[in-house]
mmCIF file with all atom_site columns, N, CA and C in Angstrom:
data_model
loop_
_atom_site.group_PDB
_atom_site.id
_atom_site.type_symbol
_atom_site.label_atom_id
_atom_site.label_alt_id
_atom_site.label_comp_id
_atom_site.label_asym_id
_atom_site.label_entity_id
_atom_site.label_seq_id
_atom_site.pdbx_PDB_ins_code
_atom_site.Cartn_x
_atom_site.Cartn_y
_atom_site.Cartn_z
_atom_site.occupancy
_atom_site.B_iso_or_equiv
_atom_site.pdbx_formal_charge
_atom_site.auth_seq_id
_atom_site.auth_comp_id
_atom_site.auth_asym_id
_atom_site.auth_atom_id
_atom_site.pdbx_PDB_model_num
ATOM 1   N N  . MET J 1 1  ? -14.158 -23.393 -0.503 1.00 0.00 ? 1  MET J N  1
ATOM 2   C CA . MET J 1 1  ? -15.090 -22.376 0.464  1.00 0.00 ? 1  MET J CA 1
ATOM 3   C C  . MET J 1 1  ? -14.043 -21.661 1.286  1.00 0.00 ? 1  MET J C  1
ATOM 4   N N  . PRO J 1 2  ? -13.858 -20.462 1.154  1.00 0.00 ? 2  PRO J N  1
ATOM 5   C CA . PRO J 1 2  ? -12.839 -19.777 1.744  1.00 0.00 ? 2  PRO J CA 1
ATOM 6   C C  . PRO J 1 2  ? -13.701 -19.165 2.217  1.00 0.00 ? 2  PRO J C  1
ATOM 7   N N  . ILE J 1 3  ? -13.196 -19.043 3.777  1.00 0.00 ? 3  ILE J N  1
ATOM 8   C CA . ILE J 1 3  ? -12.672 -17.975 4.703  1.00 0.00 ? 3  ILE J CA 1
ATOM 9   C C  . ILE J 1 3  ? -12.440 -17.148 4.840  1.00 0.00 ? 3  ILE J C  1
ATOM 10  N N  . ILE J 1 4  ? -13.458 -15.713 4.858  1.00 0.00 ? 4  ILE J N  1
ATOM 11  C CA . ILE J 1 4  ? -12.921 -14.290 4.199  1.00 0.00 ? 4  ILE J CA 1
ATOM 12  C C  . ILE J 1 4  ? -13.128 -14.013 5.702  1.00 0.00 ? 4  ILE J C  1
ATOM 13  N N  . TYR J 1 5  ? -11.934 -12.779 6.071  1.00 0.00 ? 5  TYR J N  1
ATOM 14  C CA . TYR J 1 5  ? -11.846 -12.193 7.164  1.00 0.00 ? 5  TYR J CA 1
ATOM 15  C C  . TYR J 1 5  ? -11.847 -10.234 6.530  1.00 0.00 ? 5  TYR J C  1
ATOM 16  N N  . GLN J 1 6  ? -13.013 -9.955  6.917  1.00 0.00 ? 6  GLN J N  1
ATOM 17  C CA . GLN J 1 6  ? -13.099 -8.632  6.570  1.00 0.00 ? 6  GLN J CA 1
ATOM 18  C C  . GLN J 1 6  ? -13.450 -7.660  7.852  1.00 0.00 ? 6  GLN J C  1
ATOM 19  N N  . CYS J 1 7  ? -12.964 -6.452  7.739  1.00 0.00 ? 7  CYS J N  1
ATOM 20  C CA . CYS J 1 7  ? -12.696 -5.285  8.446  1.00 0.00 ? 7  CYS J CA 1
ATOM 21  C C  . CYS J 1 7  ? -14.633 -5.115  8.487  1.00 0.00 ? 7  CYS J C  1
ATOM 22  N N  . ARG J 1 8  ? -14.909 -4.780  9.949  1.00 0.00 ? 8  ARG J N  1
ATOM 23  C CA . ARG J 1 8  ? -16.520 -4.472  10.330 1.00 0.00 ? 8  ARG J CA 1
ATOM 24  C C  . ARG J 1 8  ? -16.244 -2.771  9.755  1.00 0.00 ? 8  ARG J C  1
ATOM 25  N N  . HIS J 1 9  ? -15.810 -2.350  10.071 1.00 0.00 ? 9  HIS J N  1
ATOM 26  C CA . HIS J 1 9  ? -15.493 -0.822  10.108 1.00 0.00 ? 9  HIS J CA 1
ATOM 27  C C  . HIS J 1 9  ? -15.013 -0.281  8.669  1.00 0.00 ? 9  HIS J C  1
ATOM 28  N N  . CYS J 1 10 ? -14.424 -0.996  7.886  1.00 0.00 ? 10 CYS J N  1
ATOM 29  C CA . CYS J 1 10 ? -13.652 -0.203  6.925  1.00 0.00 ? 10 CYS J CA 1
ATOM 30  C C  . CYS J 1 10 ? -14.435 -1.032  5.415  1.00 0.00 ? 10 CYS J C  1
ATOM 31  N N  . GLY J 1 11 ? -14.376 -2.332  5.320  1.00 0.00 ? 11 GLY J N  1
ATOM 32  C CA . GLY J 1 11 ? -14.686 -2.900  4.683  1.00 0.00 ? 11 GLY J CA 1
ATOM 33  C C  . GLY J 1 11 ? -13.655 -3.848  4.041  1.00 0.00 ? 11 GLY J C  1
ATOM 34  N N  . GLN J 1 12 ? -12.351 -3.420  4.354  1.00 0.00 ? 12 GLN J N  1
ATOM 35  C CA . GLN J 1 12 ? -11.551 -3.865  3.878  1.00 0.00 ? 12 GLN J CA 1
ATOM 36  C C  . GLN J 1 12 ? -10.962 -5.447  3.720  1.00 0.00 ? 12 GLN J C  1
ATOM 37  N N  . GLU J 1 13 ? -10.345 -6.107  2.940  1.00 0.00 ? 13 GLU J N  1
ATOM 38  C CA . GLU J 1 13 ? -10.683 -7.633  3.332  1.00 0.00 ? 13 GLU J CA 1
ATOM 39  C C  . GLU J 1 13 ? -9.162  -8.107  4.073  1.00 0.00 ? 13 GLU J C  1
ATOM 40  N N  . ILE J 1 14 ? -8.955  -8.434  5.088  1.00 0.00 ? 14 ILE J N  1
ATOM 41  C CA . ILE J 1 14 ? -8.022  -8.885  6.072  1.00 0.00 ? 14 ILE J CA 1
ATOM 42  C C  . ILE J 1 14 ? -6.911  -9.840  5.573  1.00 0.00 ? 14 ILE J C  1
ATOM 43  N N  . GLY J 1 15 ? -7.868  -10.770 5.701  1.00 0.00 ? 15 GLY J N  1
ATOM 44  C CA . GLY J 1 15 ? -7.330  -11.932 5.067  1.00 0.00 ? 15 GLY J CA 1
ATOM 45  C C  . GLY J 1 15 ? -8.322  -13.277 4.711  1.00 0.00 ? 15 GLY J C  1
ATOM 46  N N  . GLN J 1 16 ? -7.620  -14.566 3.722  1.00 0.00 ? 16 GLN J N  1
ATOM 47  C CA . GLN J 1 16 ? -8.681  -15.341 3.322  1.00 0.00 ? 16 GLN J CA 1
ATOM 48  C C  . GLN J 1 16 ? -8.016  -16.956 3.763  1.00 0.00 ? 16 GLN J C  1
ATOM 49  N N  . LEU J 1 17 ? -8.795  -18.097 4.059  1.00 0.00 ? 17 LEU J N  1
ATOM 50  C CA . LEU J 1 17 ? -8.570  -18.881 4.360  1.00 0.00 ? 17 LEU J CA 1
ATOM 51  C C  . LEU J 1 17 ? -9.024  -19.269 2.931  1.00 0.00 ? 17 LEU J C  1
ATOM 52  N N  . ASN J 1 18 ? -7.539  -20.711 2.333  1.00 0.00 ? 18 ASN J N  1
ATOM 53  C CA . ASN J 1 18 ? -8.431  -21.215 1.476  1.00 0.00 ? 18 ASN J CA 1
ATOM 54  C C  . ASN J 1 18 ? -8.678  -22.562 1.721  1.00 0.00 ? 18 ASN J C  1
ATOM 55  N N  . GLN J 1 19 ? -8.981  -23.674 2.676  1.00 0.00 ? 19 GLN J N  1
ATOM 56  C CA . GLN J 1 19 ? -8.821  -24.784 3.039  1.00 0.00 ? 19 GLN J CA 1
ATOM 57  C C  . GLN J 1 19 ? -10.539 -25.596 2.581  1.00 0.00 ? 19 GLN J C  1
ATOM 58  N N  . ARG J 1 20 ? -10.567 -26.769 2.668  1.00 0.00 ? 20 ARG J N  1
ATOM 59  C CA . ARG J 1 20 ? -11.593 -27.818 1.812  1.00 0.00 ? 20 ARG J CA 1
ATOM 60  C C  . ARG J 1 20 ? -12.467 -28.044 3.887  1.00 0.00 ? 20 ARG J C  1
ATOM 61  N N  . ARG J 1 21 ? -11.671 -28.293 4.486  1.00 0.00 ? 21 ARG J N  1
ATOM 62  C CA . ARG J 1 21 ? -12.348 -28.388 5.656  1.00 0.00 ? 21 ARG J CA 1
ATOM 63  C C  . ARG J 1 21 ? -11.248 -27.627 7.389  1.00 0.00 ? 21 ARG J C  1
ATOM 64  N N  . VAL J 1 22 ? -12.272 -26.849 8.076  1.00 0.00 ? 22 VAL J N  1
ATOM 65  C CA . VAL J 1 22 ? -11.516 -25.973 8.572  1.00 0.00 ? 22 VAL J CA 1
ATOM 66  C C  . VAL J 1 22 ? -12.118 -26.322 9.911  1.00 0.00 ? 22 VAL J C  1
ATOM 67  N N  . ASP J 1 23 ? -11.557 -26.571 11.040 1.00 0.00 ? 23 ASP J N  1
ATOM 68  C CA . ASP J 1 23 ? -12.323 -26.814 12.640 1.00 0.00 ? 23 ASP J CA 1
ATOM 69  C C  . ASP J 1 23 ? -12.617 -25.684 13.118 1.00 0.00 ? 23 ASP J C  1
ATOM 70  N N  . ALA J 1 24 ? -13.890 -25.215 13.612 1.00 0.00 ? 24 ALA J N  1
ATOM 71  C CA . ALA J 1 24 ? -14.414 -23.917 14.234 1.00 0.00 ? 24 ALA J CA 1
ATOM 72  C C  . ALA J 1 24 ? -13.366 -23.950 15.425 1.00 0.00 ? 24 ALA J C  1
ATOM 73  N N  . SER J 1 25 ? -13.255 -25.006 15.988 1.00 0.00 ? 25 SER J N  1
ATOM 74  C CA . SER J 1 25 ? -12.562 -24.403 17.434 1.00 0.00 ? 25 SER J CA 1
ATOM 75  C C  . SER J 1 25 ? -10.517 -23.826 17.015 1.00 0.00 ? 25 SER J C  1
ATOM 76  N N  . MET J 1 26 ? -10.326 -24.341 16.006 1.00 0.00 ? 26 MET J N  1
ATOM 77  C CA . MET J 1 26 ? -9.155  -24.002 15.067 1.00 0.00 ? 26 MET J CA 1
ATOM 78  C C  . MET J 1 26 ? -9.277  -22.462 15.161 1.00 0.00 ? 26 MET J C  1
ATOM 79  N N  . LEU J 1 27 ? -10.372 -21.861 14.857 1.00 0.00 ? 27 LEU J N  1
ATOM 80  C CA . LEU J 1 27 ? -9.878  -20.660 14.449 1.00 0.00 ? 27 LEU J CA 1
ATOM 81  C C  . LEU J 1 27 ? -10.719 -19.742 15.710 1.00 0.00 ? 27 LEU J C  1
ATOM 82  N N  . GLY J 1 28 ? -11.301 -20.553 17.006 1.00 0.00 ? 28 GLY J N  1
ATOM 83  C CA . GLY J 1 28 ? -11.457 -19.948 17.948 1.00 0.00 ? 28 GLY J CA 1
ATOM 84  C C  . GLY J 1 28 ? -13.050 -19.808 17.793 1.00 0.00 ? 28 GLY J C  1
ATOM 85  N N  . LEU J 1 29 ? -13.575 -19.935 16.850 1.00 0.00 ? 29 LEU J N  1
ATOM 86  C CA . LEU J 1 29 ? -15.234 -19.888 16.625 1.00 0.00 ? 29 LEU J CA 1
ATOM 87  C C  . LEU J 1 29 ? -16.218 -20.184 17.522 1.00 0.00 ? 29 LEU J C  1
ATOM 88  N N  . ASP J 1 30 ? -15.609 -21.285 18.348 1.00 0.00 ? 30 ASP J N  1
ATOM 89  C CA . ASP J 1 30 ? -16.328 -22.197 19.179 1.00 0.00 ? 30 ASP J CA 1
ATOM 90  C C  . ASP J 1 30 ? -16.354 -21.046 20.480 1.00 0.00 ? 30 ASP J C  1
ATOM 91  N N  . GLN J 1 31 ? -15.567 -19.943 20.566 1.00 0.00 ? 31 GLN J N  1
ATOM 92  C CA . GLN J 1 31 ? -15.590 -19.161 21.640 1.00 0.00 ? 31 GLN J CA 1
ATOM 93  C C  . GLN J 1 31 ? -16.799 -17.922 22.052 1.00 0.00 ? 31 GLN J C  1
ATOM 94  N N  . LEU J 1 32 ? -17.006 -17.861 20.428 1.00 0.00 ? 32 LEU J N  1
ATOM 95  C CA . LEU J 1 32 ? -18.026 -16.541 20.440 1.00 0.00 ? 32 LEU J CA 1
ATOM 96  C C  . LEU J 1 32 ? -19.595 -16.954 20.976 1.00 0.00 ? 32 LEU J C  1
ATOM 97  N N  . SER J 1 33 ? -20.116 -16.021 21.433 1.00 0.00 ? 33 SER J N  1
ATOM 98  C CA . SER J 1 33 ? -21.640 -16.511 22.632 1.00 0.00 ? 33 SER J CA 1
ATOM 99  C C  . SER J 1 33 ? -22.551 -16.171 20.979 1.00 0.00 ? 33 SER J C  1
ATOM 100 N N  . ALA J 1 34 ? -23.743 -16.864 21.322 1.00 0.00 ? 34 ALA J N  1
ATOM 101 C CA . ALA J 1 34 ? -24.483 -16.848 20.072 1.00 0.00 ? 34 ALA J CA 1
ATOM 102 C C  . ALA J 1 34 ? -24.853 -15.589 19.557 1.00 0.00 ? 34 ALA J C  1
ATOM 103 N N  . ASP J 1 35 ? -24.684 -14.217 20.061 1.00 0.00 ? 35 ASP J N  1
ATOM 104 C CA . ASP J 1 35 ? -24.884 -12.981 19.782 1.00 0.00 ? 35 ASP J CA 1
ATOM 105 C C  . ASP J 1 35 ? -24.061 -12.814 18.868 1.00 0.00 ? 35 ASP J C  1
ATOM 106 N N  . ASP J 1 36 ? -22.964 -13.047 19.261 1.00 0.00 ? 36 ASP J N  1
ATOM 107 C CA . ASP J 1 36 ? -21.877 -12.722 18.720 1.00 0.00 ? 36 ASP J CA 1
ATOM 108 C C  . ASP J 1 36 ? -21.505 -13.542 17.267 1.00 0.00 ? 36 ASP J C  1
ATOM 109 N N  . THR J 1 37 ? -21.812 -14.852 17.206 1.00 0.00 ? 37 THR J N  1
ATOM 110 C CA . THR J 1 37 ? -21.578 -15.435 16.126 1.00 0.00 ? 37 THR J CA 1
ATOM 111 C C  . THR J 1 37 ? -22.499 -14.804 14.776 1.00 0.00 ? 37 THR J C  1
ATOM 112 N N  . ARG J 1 38 ? -23.637 -14.586 15.658 1.00 0.00 ? 38 ARG J N  1
ATOM 113 C CA . ARG J 1 38 ? -24.838 -13.875 14.576 1.00 0.00 ? 38 ARG J CA 1
ATOM 114 C C  . ARG J 1 38 ? -24.187 -12.433 14.175 1.00 0.00 ? 38 ARG J C  1
ATOM 115 N N  . ASP J 1 39 ? -23.064 -11.420 15.220 1.00 0.00 ? 39 ASP J N  1
ATOM 116 C CA . ASP J 1 39 ? -23.567 -10.368 14.343 1.00 0.00 ? 39 ASP J CA 1
ATOM 117 C C  . ASP J 1 39 ? -21.960 -10.667 13.773 1.00 0.00 ? 39 ASP J C  1
ATOM 118 N N  . MET J 1 40 ? -21.098 -11.490 13.799 1.00 0.00 ? 40 MET J N  1
ATOM 119 C CA . MET J 1 40 ? -19.877 -11.582 13.112 1.00 0.00 ? 40 MET J CA 1
ATOM 120 C C  . MET J 1 40 ? -19.744 -12.169 12.072 1.00 0.00 ? 40 MET J C  1
ATOM 121 N N  . ILE J 1 41 ? -20.392 -13.828 11.897 1.00 0.00 ? 41 ILE J N  1
ATOM 122 C CA . ILE J 1 41 ? -20.302 -15.275 10.930 1.00 0.00 ? 41 ILE J CA 1
ATOM 123 C C  . ILE J 1 41 ? -21.647 -14.406 10.250 1.00 0.00 ? 41 ILE J C  1
ATOM 124 N N  . ASP J 1 42 ? -20.741 -14.342 8.619  1.00 0.00 ? 42 ASP J N  1
ATOM 125 C CA . ASP J 1 42 ? -21.378 -14.515 7.138  1.00 0.00 ? 42 ASP J CA 1
ATOM 126 C C  . ASP J 1 42 ? -21.887 -15.717 6.815  1.00 0.00 ? 42 ASP J C  1
ATOM 127 N N  . TYR J 1 43 ? -22.707 -16.909 6.300  1.00 0.00 ? 43 TYR J N  1
ATOM 128 C CA . TYR J 1 43 ? -22.577 -18.005 5.962  1.00 0.00 ? 43 TYR J CA 1
ATOM 129 C C  . TYR J 1 43 ? -23.228 -17.688 4.278  1.00 0.00 ? 43 TYR J C  1
ATOM 130 N N  . ARG J 1 44 ? -22.199 -17.571 3.299  1.00 0.00 ? 44 ARG J N  1
ATOM 131 C CA . ARG J 1 44 ? -23.103 -16.842 2.041  1.00 0.00 ? 44 ARG J CA 1
ATOM 132 C C  . ARG J 1 44 ? -23.461 -18.333 1.552  1.00 0.00 ? 44 ARG J C  1
ATOM 133 N N  . GLU J 1 45 ? -24.686 -18.453 0.436  1.00 0.00 ? 45 GLU J N  1
ATOM 134 C CA . GLU J 1 45 ? -25.116 -19.228 -0.614 1.00 0.00 ? 45 GLU J CA 1
ATOM 135 C C  . GLU J 1 45 ? -24.405 -20.006 -1.149 1.00 0.00 ? 45 GLU J C  1
ATOM 136 N N  . ASN J 1 46 ? -22.800 -19.333 -1.124 1.00 0.00 ? 46 ASN J N  1
ATOM 137 C CA . ASN J 1 46 ? -22.199 -20.012 -2.515 1.00 0.00 ? 46 ASN J CA 1
ATOM 138 C C  . ASN J 1 46 ? -20.839 -20.796 -1.656 1.00 0.00 ? 46 ASN J C  1
ATOM 139 N N  . GLY J 1 47 ? -21.149 -20.837 -0.491 1.00 0.00 ? 47 GLY J N  1
ATOM 140 C CA . GLY J 1 47 ? -20.520 -22.070 0.746  1.00 0.00 ? 47 GLY J CA 1
ATOM 141 C C  . GLY J 1 47 ? -19.568 -20.778 1.451  1.00 0.00 ? 47 GLY J C  1
ATOM 142 N N  . ASP J 1 48 ? -18.887 -19.733 0.716  1.00 0.00 ? 48 ASP J N  1
ATOM 143 C CA . ASP J 1 48 ? -18.216 -19.094 1.718  1.00 0.00 ? 48 ASP J CA 1
ATOM 144 C C  . ASP J 1 48 ? -18.630 -18.369 3.424  1.00 0.00 ? 48 ASP J C  1
ATOM 145 N N  . ILE J 1 49 ? -17.650 -18.364 3.582  1.00 0.00 ? 49 ILE J N  1
ATOM 146 C CA . ILE J 1 49 ? -17.826 -18.037 5.417  1.00 0.00 ? 49 ILE J CA 1
ATOM 147 C C  . ILE J 1 49 ? -17.030 -16.682 4.477  1.00 0.00 ? 49 ILE J C  1
ATOM 148 N N  . LYS J 1 50 ? -17.957 -15.461 5.840  1.00 0.00 ? 50 LYS J N  1
ATOM 149 C CA . LYS J 1 50 ? -17.478 -14.368 5.977  1.00 0.00 ? 50 LYS J CA 1
ATOM 150 C C  . LYS J 1 50 ? -17.393 -14.103 7.330  1.00 0.00 ? 50 LYS J C  1
ATOM 151 N N  . ILE J 1 51 ? -16.008 -13.305 7.895  1.00 0.00 ? 51 ILE J N  1
ATOM 152 C CA . ILE J 1 51 ? -16.011 -13.547 9.494  1.00 0.00 ? 51 ILE J CA 1
ATOM 153 C C  . ILE J 1 51 ? -15.828 -11.779 10.042 1.00 0.00 ? 51 ILE J C  1
ATOM 154 N N  . LYS J 1 52 ? -16.588 -10.733 10.193 1.00 0.00 ? 52 LYS J N  1
ATOM 155 C CA . LYS J 1 52 ? -16.581 -9.639  10.840 1.00 0.00 ? 52 LYS J CA 1
ATOM 156 C C  . LYS J 1 52 ? -15.245 -9.070  11.843 1.00 0.00 ? 52 LYS J C  1
ATOM 157 N N  . ALA J 1 53 ? -14.017 -8.868  11.458 1.00 0.00 ? 53 ALA J N  1
ATOM 158 C CA . ALA J 1 53 ? -13.222 -8.680  12.497 1.00 0.00 ? 53 ALA J CA 1
ATOM 159 C C  . ALA J 1 53 ? -13.039 -7.242  11.971 1.00 0.00 ? 53 ALA J C  1
ATOM 160 N N  . ILE J 1 54 ? -11.840 -6.941  12.512 1.00 0.00 ? 54 ILE J N  1
ATOM 161 C CA . ILE J 1 54 ? -11.243 -5.470  12.660 1.00 0.00 ? 54 ILE J CA 1
ATOM 162 C C  . ILE J 1 54 ? -9.752  -5.192  12.054 1.00 0.00 ? 54 ILE J C  1
ATOM 163 N N  . CYS J 1 55 ? -9.816  -4.243  11.134 1.00 0.00 ? 55 CYS J N  1
ATOM 164 C CA . CYS J 1 55 ? -8.286  -4.867  11.045 1.00 0.00 ? 55 CYS J CA 1
ATOM 165 C C  . CYS J 1 55 ? -7.204  -3.250  11.855 1.00 0.00 ? 55 CYS J C  1
ATOM 166 N N  . GLU J 1 56 ? -5.996  -4.030  10.966 1.00 0.00 ? 56 GLU J N  1
ATOM 167 C CA . GLU J 1 56 ? -5.075  -2.744  12.650 1.00 0.00 ? 56 GLU J CA 1
ATOM 168 C C  . GLU J 1 56 ? -5.382  -1.383  11.892 1.00 0.00 ? 56 GLU J C  1
ATOM 169 N N  . SER J 1 57 ? -5.713  -0.888  11.159 1.00 0.00 ? 57 SER J N  1
ATOM 170 C CA . SER J 1 57 ? -5.790  0.437   10.465 1.00 0.00 ? 57 SER J CA 1
ATOM 171 C C  . SER J 1 57 ? -6.995  1.482   11.327 1.00 0.00 ? 57 SER J C  1
ATOM 172 N N  . CYS J 1 58 ? -8.170  0.204   11.281 1.00 0.00 ? 58 CYS J N  1
ATOM 173 C CA . CYS J 1 58 ? -9.359  0.775   12.155 1.00 0.00 ? 58 CYS J CA 1
ATOM 174 C C  . CYS J 1 58 ? -8.877  0.813   14.275 1.00 0.00 ? 58 CYS J C  1
ATOM 175 N N  . GLU J 1 59 ? -8.333  -0.837  14.695 1.00 0.00 ? 59 GLU J N  1
ATOM 176 C CA . GLU J 1 59 ? -8.163  -0.670  15.649 1.00 0.00 ? 59 GLU J CA 1
ATOM 177 C C  . GLU J 1 59 ? -7.016  0.532   16.044 1.00 0.00 ? 59 GLU J C  1
ATOM 178 N N  . ALA J 1 60 ? -6.330  0.886   15.553 1.00 0.00 ? 60 ALA J N  1
ATOM 179 C CA . ALA J 1 60 ? -5.785  1.973   16.039 1.00 0.00 ? 60 ALA J CA 1
ATOM 180 C C  . ALA J 1 60 ? -6.316  2.915   16.116 1.00 0.00 ? 60 ALA J C  1
ATOM 181 N N  . SER J 1 61 ? -7.668  3.254   15.318 1.00 0.00 ? 61 SER J N  1
ATOM 182 C CA . SER J 1 61 ? -8.272  4.635   15.662 1.00 0.00 ? 61 SER J CA 1
ATOM 183 C C  . SER J 1 61 ? -8.964  4.579   16.699 1.00 0.00 ? 61 SER J C  1
ATOM 184 N N  . LEU J 1 62 ? -9.236  3.215   16.584 1.00 0.00 ? 62 LEU J N  1
ATOM 185 C CA . LEU J 1 62 ? -10.245 3.046   17.994 1.00 0.00 ? 62 LEU J CA 1
ATOM 186 C C  . LEU J 1 62 ? -9.227  3.353   19.112 1.00 0.00 ? 62 LEU J C  1
ATOM 187 N N  . GLU J 1 63 ? -7.924  3.017   19.303 1.00 0.00 ? 63 GLU J N  1
ATOM 188 C CA . GLU J 1 63 ? -7.155  3.654   20.094 1.00 0.00 ? 63 GLU J CA 1
ATOM 189 C C  . GLU J 1 63 ? -7.079  4.604   21.061 1.00 0.00 ? 63 GLU J C  1
ATOM 190 N N  . SER J 1 64 ? -7.104  5.289   19.826 1.00 0.00 ? 64 SER J N  1
ATOM 191 C CA . SER J 1 64 ? -6.748  6.697   19.463 1.00 0.00 ? 64 SER J CA 1
ATOM 192 C C  . SER J 1 64 ? -7.993  7.555   19.861 1.00 0.00 ? 64 SER J C  1
ATOM 193 N N  . HIS J 1 65 ? -8.991  7.484   19.691 1.00 0.00 ? 65 HIS J N  1
ATOM 194 C CA . HIS J 1 65 ? -10.442 8.143   19.615 1.00 0.00 ? 65 HIS J CA 1
ATOM 195 C C  . HIS J 1 65 ? -11.668 6.919   20.616 1.00 0.00 ? 65 HIS J C  1
ATOM 196 N N  . PRO J 1 66 ? -11.125 6.333   21.878 1.00 0.00 ? 66 PRO J N  1
ATOM 197 C CA . PRO J 1 66 ? -12.070 5.829   22.595 1.00 0.00 ? 66 PRO J CA 1
ATOM 198 C C  . PRO J 1 66 ? -13.554 5.898   22.068 1.00 0.00 ? 66 PRO J C  1
ATOM 199 N N  . THR J 1 67 ? -13.864 6.991   21.960 1.00 0.00 ? 67 THR J N  1
ATOM 200 C CA . THR J 1 67 ? -15.500 7.626   21.981 1.00 0.00 ? 67 THR J CA 1
ATOM 201 C C  . THR J 1 67 ? -15.949 7.135   20.517 1.00 0.00 ? 67 THR J C  1
ATOM 202 N N  . TYR J 1 68 ? -14.892 6.012   19.815 1.00 0.00 ? 68 TYR J N  1
ATOM 203 C CA . TYR J 1 68 ? -15.728 5.901   18.304 1.00 0.00 ? 68 TYR J CA 1
ATOM 204 C C  . TYR J 1 68 ? -16.224 4.610   18.765 1.00 0.00 ? 68 TYR J C  1
ATOM 205 N N  . HIS J 1 69 ? -16.066 4.208   19.912 1.00 0.00 ? 69 HIS J N  1
ATOM 206 C CA . HIS J 1 69 ? -16.664 2.949   20.276 1.00 0.00 ? 69 HIS J CA 1
ATOM 207 C C  . HIS J 1 69 ? -18.334 3.024   20.222 1.00 0.00 ? 69 HIS J C  1
ATOM 208 N N  . GLU J 1 70 ? -18.859 4.487   20.548 1.00 0.00 ? 70 GLU J N  1
ATOM 209 C CA . GLU J 1 70 ? -19.848 4.380   21.074 1.00 0.00 ? 70 GLU J CA 1
ATOM 210 C C  . GLU J 1 70 ? -20.700 4.809   19.561 1.00 0.00 ? 70 GLU J C  1
ATOM 211 N N  . LEU J 1 71 ? -20.162 4.719   18.384 1.00 0.00 ? 71 LEU J N  1
ATOM 212 C CA . LEU J 1 71 ? -20.495 4.609   17.071 1.00 0.00 ? 71 LEU J CA 1
ATOM 213 C C  . LEU J 1 71 ? -20.749 3.166   16.254 1.00 0.00 ? 71 LEU J C  1
ATOM 214 N N  . ASP J 1 72 ? -21.911 3.472   15.314 1.00 0.00 ? 72 ASP J N  1
ATOM 215 C CA . ASP J 1 72 ? -22.148 2.091   14.685 1.00 0.00 ? 72 ASP J CA 1
ATOM 216 C C  . ASP J 1 72 ? -21.147 2.030   13.911 1.00 0.00 ? 72 ASP J C  1
ATOM 217 N N  . HIS J 1 73 ? -20.988 3.094   13.315 1.00 0.00 ? 73 HIS J N  1
ATOM 218 C CA . HIS J 1 73 ? -20.140 3.597   12.081 1.00 0.00 ? 73 HIS J CA 1
ATOM 219 C C  . HIS J 1 73 ? -18.655 4.791   12.341 1.00 0.00 ? 73 HIS J C  1
ATOM 220 N N  . PHE J 1 74 ? -17.857 4.708   12.591 1.00 0.00 ? 74 PHE J N  1
ATOM 221 C CA . PHE J 1 74 ? -17.129 5.755   12.692 1.00 0.00 ? 74 PHE J CA 1
ATOM 222 C C  . PHE J 1 74 ? -16.362 6.444   11.063 1.00 0.00 ? 74 PHE J C  1
ATOM 223 N N  . LEU J 1 75 ? -16.155 5.410   10.172 1.00 0.00 ? 75 LEU J N  1
ATOM 224 C CA . LEU J 1 75 ? -15.735 5.925   9.165  1.00 0.00 ? 75 LEU J CA 1
ATOM 225 C C  . LEU J 1 75 ? -16.559 6.089   8.429  1.00 0.00 ? 75 LEU J C  1
ATOM 226 N N  . GLN J 1 76 ? -16.917 8.012   7.677  1.00 0.00 ? 76 GLN J N  1
ATOM 227 C CA . GLN J 1 76 ? -17.177 8.282   6.919  1.00 0.00 ? 76 GLN J CA 1
ATOM 228 C C  . GLN J 1 76 ? -16.886 8.429   4.926  1.00 0.00 ? 76 GLN J C  1
#
């Protein structure tokens, strides 16, 4: 059951953990609110877990253009 980190903005895969057993607290997932958990974590039918995060490139774009935070999708 891989845990796949994917950028919520550009869709690029950021990284992947391939472990049989992972404690949510080790990943900091227990610190998320219920709304954030619903928004950021996708449990797939095949057992994979996809976590929406932000890649370095999109983070840099958001820092350079703070108004992009107002948009749901800033990449065209």
